[in-house]
Coordinates of C-alpha atoms in Angstrom, one line a residue:
M1 CA 0.3 -0.2 0.2
S2 CA 1.7 3.3 -1.1
S3 CA 2.0 6.2 1.3
V4 CA 0.3 9.1 1.5
Y5 CA 1.8 12.6 1.6
I6 CA 0.5 15.8 3.5
E7 CA 1.7 19.1 2.1
Y8 CA 1.3 22.1 3.9
N9 CA 1.4 25.4 1.9
F10 CA 2.2 28.5 4.3
V11 CA 1.8 31.9 2.9
V12 CA 4.4 34.1 5.7
T13 CA 4.7 37.9 6.2
P14 CA 7.2 39.0 7.0
L15 CA 9.3 35.8 5.1
Q16 CA 12.2 36.1 7.5
P17 CA 12.8 35.7 10.3
A18 CA 9.4 33.2 10.4
T19 CA 10.2 30.9 7.6
D20 CA 13.1 29.7 9.3
I21 CA 11.5 29.6 12.6
L22 CA 8.4 27.9 11.1
I23 CA 10.6 25.4 9.3
A24 CA 13.1 24.5 12.3
E25 CA 9.3 23.9 14.4
L26 CA 7.9 22.0 11.8
G27 CA 11.4 19.6 11.5
E28 CA 10.6 18.7 15.4
L29 CA 7.2 17.3 14.5
G30 CA 8.3 14.9 11.8
F31 CA 8.5 17.0 8.5
E32 CA 10.3 15.4 6.0
S33 CA 10.9 17.5 3.3
F34 CA 11.2 21.7 2.7
V35 CA 10.6 23.7 0.0
E36 CA 10.5 27.8 0.5
T37 CA 8.8 30.1 -2.1
E38 CA 8.3 33.6 -2.9
L39 CA 5.8 33.5 -0.5
G40 CA 6.6 31.6 1.9
V41 CA 7.3 27.6 2.2
L42 CA 6.0 24.2 1.2
A43 CA 6.2 21.5 4.1
Y44 CA 5.7 17.9 3.8
I45 CA 4.9 14.4 6.1
T46 CA 3.3 11.2 5.5
K47 CA -0.1 11.3 6.7
V48 CA 0.7 8.2 9.2
E49 CA 3.4 11.1 11.0
L50 CA 0.9 14.1 10.6
D51 CA -0.4 15.4 14.1
R52 CA -2.6 18.5 12.9
N53 CA -3.4 19.8 16.4
A54 CA 0.6 19.6 17.0
V55 CA 0.7 22.3 13.9
G56 CA -1.8 24.3 15.1
Q57 CA -0.6 25.0 18.4
L58 CA 3.1 25.9 17.0
T59 CA 4.8 28.7 18.4
V60 CA 5.7 31.0 15.5
L61 CA 1.9 30.5 14.2
G62 CA 0.9 32.7 17.5
N63 CA 3.6 35.1 17.5
S64 CA 1.4 38.8 16.8
D65 CA 5.0 39.8 14.5
F66 CA 4.1 37.3 12.0
N67 CA 1.3 36.3 9.6
I68 CA 1.4 32.9 8.9
K69 CA -1.9 31.2 6.7
W70 CA -1.7 28.0 5.4
S71 CA -3.6 25.5 3.0
V72 CA -3.2 21.5 3.2
K73 CA -3.8 18.6 0.6
E74 CA -2.8 15.3 0.4
I75 CA -0.6 13.9 -2.1
E76 CA -0.7 10.0 -3.5
Q77 CA 2.9 8.5 -3.5
Q78 CA 3.0 8.0 -7.1
N79 CA 3.2 11.9 -7.5
W80 CA 5.4 12.6 -4.6
N81 CA 8.3 12.9 -7.1
A82 CA 6.3 15.2 -9.6
E83 CA 5.0 17.1 -6.8
W84 CA 8.8 17.5 -5.5
E85 CA 10.4 18.1 -9.3
R86 CA 7.2 20.9 -9.5
S87 CA 8.1 22.8 -6.5
F88 CA 12.3 22.6 -6.8
Q89 CA 13.8 25.1 -8.8
P90 CA 17.2 25.0 -9.8
I91 CA 19.4 27.7 -8.7
R92 CA 22.0 29.6 -10.7
I93 CA 24.8 31.9 -9.2
G94 CA 26.6 34.6 -11.8
D95 CA 27.6 32.4 -15.0
S96 CA 29.7 30.0 -13.8
C97 CA 27.5 27.5 -10.9
M98 CA 24.5 25.8 -10.9
V99 CA 22.8 24.0 -7.8
R100 CA 19.8 21.5 -9.0
A101 CA 18.3 18.4 -8.3
P102 CA 18.7 15.5 -9.7
F103 CA 16.1 15.6 -11.9
H104 CA 16.7 18.9 -13.1
D105 CA 18.8 18.7 -16.8
A106 CA 22.4 19.8 -16.7
E107 CA 23.4 23.4 -18.3
K108 CA 26.8 23.9 -19.3
V109 CA 28.4 25.9 -16.4
E110 CA 32.2 25.9 -14.7
F111 CA 30.4 23.9 -11.5
D112 CA 27.4 22.0 -11.6
I113 CA 26.4 20.9 -8.1
V114 CA 23.5 18.4 -7.9
I115 CA 21.9 18.3 -4.5
E116 CA 19.3 16.4 -2.9
P117 CA 18.2 18.5 0.2
K118 CA 15.4 16.3 1.7
M119 CA 15.3 18.1 5.4
S120 CA 18.8 19.6 5.2
F121 CA 19.6 23.2 4.8
G122 CA 21.5 24.6 1.9
T123 CA 20.0 24.1 -1.6
G124 CA 21.0 28.0 -2.6
H125 CA 17.9 29.0 -2.5
H126 CA 18.1 30.8 0.9
E127 CA 19.8 34.3 0.9
T128 CA 22.5 33.0 3.3
T129 CA 23.6 30.0 1.1
F130 CA 23.4 32.3 -2.1
M131 CA 25.9 34.8 -0.9
M132 CA 28.6 32.4 0.4
L133 CA 28.4 30.5 -3.2
S134 CA 29.0 33.8 -4.7
L135 CA 31.8 34.7 -2.5
M136 CA 33.6 31.7 -2.8
L137 CA 33.3 32.3 -6.3
Q138 CA 35.3 35.1 -6.1
S139 CA 38.1 33.5 -4.0
N140 CA 40.8 31.2 -5.1
F141 CA 40.5 27.6 -3.2
E142 CA 43.3 25.9 -5.5
G143 CA 45.5 23.6 -2.8
K144 CA 43.8 25.1 0.2
D145 CA 42.7 22.9 3.0
V146 CA 38.9 24.0 3.9
L147 CA 36.4 23.6 6.3
D148 CA 32.6 23.7 5.9
M149 CA 31.3 24.1 9.3
G150 CA 27.2 23.6 10.1
C151 CA 27.4 22.3 6.0
G152 CA 23.6 21.5 5.6
T153 CA 23.7 19.7 2.4
G154 CA 27.2 19.7 1.9
V155 CA 27.0 22.1 -0.9
L156 CA 29.8 24.9 0.1
A157 CA 32.3 21.7 0.5
I158 CA 31.2 20.1 -2.5
L159 CA 31.7 23.8 -4.6
A160 CA 35.3 24.3 -2.4
K161 CA 36.3 20.6 -3.4
M162 CA 35.1 21.6 -7.3
K163 CA 37.4 25.0 -7.2
G164 CA 40.7 22.7 -6.3
A165 CA 40.7 22.7 -2.4
K166 CA 43.3 19.9 -1.2
N167 CA 41.4 18.7 1.6
V168 CA 37.9 19.6 2.7
D169 CA 36.0 18.6 6.1
A170 CA 32.0 18.9 6.3
I171 CA 30.7 18.9 9.7
D172 CA 27.3 19.1 10.9
I173 CA 25.7 18.2 14.6
D174 CA 22.2 17.0 13.1
E175 CA 22.7 13.4 11.7
W176 CA 20.1 13.9 9.0
C177 CA 22.8 16.7 7.7
Y178 CA 25.6 14.1 8.1
L179 CA 23.9 11.6 6.4
N180 CA 22.6 14.3 3.2
S181 CA 25.9 15.3 3.2
L182 CA 27.4 12.1 2.7
E183 CA 24.7 11.4 -0.4
N184 CA 25.4 14.7 -1.6
V185 CA 29.4 14.1 -1.7
E186 CA 29.0 11.1 -3.5
R187 CA 26.5 12.2 -5.8
N188 CA 29.1 15.1 -7.1
N189 CA 32.0 13.0 -7.4
C190 CA 33.7 14.4 -4.3
S191 CA 34.5 10.8 -1.8
K192 CA 37.7 12.7 -0.7
I193 CA 35.5 15.2 0.7
R194 CA 35.5 13.8 4.9
V195 CA 32.2 14.5 6.3
E196 CA 31.6 14.1 10.3
Q197 CA 28.9 15.0 12.5
G198 CA 29.4 16.9 15.5
D199 CA 30.2 20.5 16.6
S200 CA 33.5 22.9 17.5
T201 CA 34.6 20.7 19.7
L202 CA 35.9 18.1 16.8
L203 CA 38.4 21.0 15.9
K204 CA 40.9 20.6 18.3
G205 CA 44.4 20.5 16.7
R206 CA 43.0 20.8 13.2
K207 CA 44.4 23.6 10.7
Y208 CA 42.9 25.7 7.8
D209 CA 43.6 27.7 5.1
V210 CA 39.8 28.8 4.5
I211 CA 36.6 28.3 7.0
L212 CA 33.1 28.3 5.8
A213 CA 30.3 29.0 8.8
N214 CA 26.6 29.4 7.7
I215 CA 25.1 28.9 10.8
N216 CA 23.3 31.4 13.6
R217 CA 24.3 34.7 15.0
N218 CA 25.1 32.9 18.4
I219 CA 26.8 30.0 17.7
L220 CA 29.1 32.0 15.4
L221 CA 29.7 34.4 17.9
E222 CA 30.6 31.4 20.6
D223 CA 32.7 29.6 18.1
I224 CA 34.9 32.8 16.2
P225 CA 37.8 32.2 19.0
V226 CA 37.6 28.2 18.2
Y227 CA 38.2 29.2 14.6
V228 CA 40.7 31.6 14.6
N229 CA 42.7 29.4 16.4
C230 CA 42.2 27.1 13.2
L231 CA 43.1 29.3 10.7
N232 CA 46.6 29.0 9.5
D233 CA 48.4 32.5 8.7
K234 CA 46.3 34.7 6.3
G235 CA 43.7 32.3 6.9
L236 CA 39.9 33.3 5.4
L237 CA 36.8 33.0 7.4
F238 CA 33.7 33.1 5.2
L239 CA 30.5 33.7 7.8
S240 CA 26.8 34.0 7.2
G241 CA 23.4 33.4 8.9
F242 CA 22.9 36.4 10.6
Y243 CA 21.3 40.0 10.1
Q244 CA 22.8 43.3 8.7
Q245 CA 22.3 45.0 11.9
D246 CA 24.2 42.1 13.3
L247 CA 27.3 42.7 11.2
E248 CA 28.6 45.2 13.1
L249 CA 28.9 42.9 16.4
I250 CA 30.2 40.3 14.3
S251 CA 32.8 42.4 12.9
E252 CA 33.7 43.4 16.3
K253 CA 34.3 39.8 17.4
C254 CA 36.4 38.8 14.9
K255 CA 38.7 42.1 15.3
D256 CA 38.9 41.0 18.9
Y257 CA 40.8 38.3 18.0
G258 CA 42.8 39.2 15.0
L259 CA 40.7 39.0 12.4
G260 CA 40.4 41.9 9.7
Y261 CA 36.9 42.8 7.6
Q262 CA 37.6 42.3 4.0
N263 CA 34.1 42.3 2.3
H264 CA 30.7 41.7 2.7
L265 CA 27.3 40.8 0.8
E266 CA 23.6 41.5 1.6
K267 CA 20.1 40.0 0.5
N268 CA 17.0 40.8 2.0
N269 CA 18.5 41.9 5.3
W270 CA 20.9 38.9 5.4
V271 CA 24.5 39.1 5.3
A272 CA 27.7 36.9 4.2
A273 CA 31.1 38.5 5.4
V274 CA 34.2 37.5 4.7
Y275 CA 37.4 37.9 7.3
R276 CA 41.2 37.4 7.0
I277 CA 43.6 36.5 9.8
S278 CA 45.5 39.7 10.2

């Protein structure tokens, strides 16, 4: 007997940070897949796993700062792939990079990254991932030792390897992200990327030329000293996962530990910034 999936179509105003909070809370209820849209997010769960009352009691839905409306429909298993393909669109970053799902046609780009995200963060759709990829395309990774901290789908680690990085580590504390990164690393023929499950405590005694960390403000502020201890002379630190109003705070923390500001990008109030060991 085929499984039946339930699709929740959430319309969110304003989009951020409500969408990120919503996805996190739905994930705790067992939702398996998410697709961010121009208006909000599509969320999927099997019918047998769904607790409609629990969804209606989500904290984010009662937050007066957000206006969130939703509709619900059933999707038969045989239509699941078609529904996913309809919802998930490929992303182009400049002229040289594409992030797409396995069911999308390849295009002639220098860096063709194939990602099946499932529940993991990092498809290129979110502003922070898009900006991190954009900054990476402007940088030289040839022969570098690279860390992707909070790797999600592994998309940043994969691009680093495609751009000629010598050794790449990808770490995420979430088991789903760890397993998804393993799949995507293999899918992109980047088997030499070392994927691990854990947090910054794994970094003791390690050294990198480049560290990529797309996480959130509080974790970044806590772990910047750890990243500095892991960076080689003139090493680069790429940070994202925070808002424009937090840039000064992040930059001051980096400065306190000998990191000089290089440049940053902004998109829809999100920021990605680059720092260098002074």
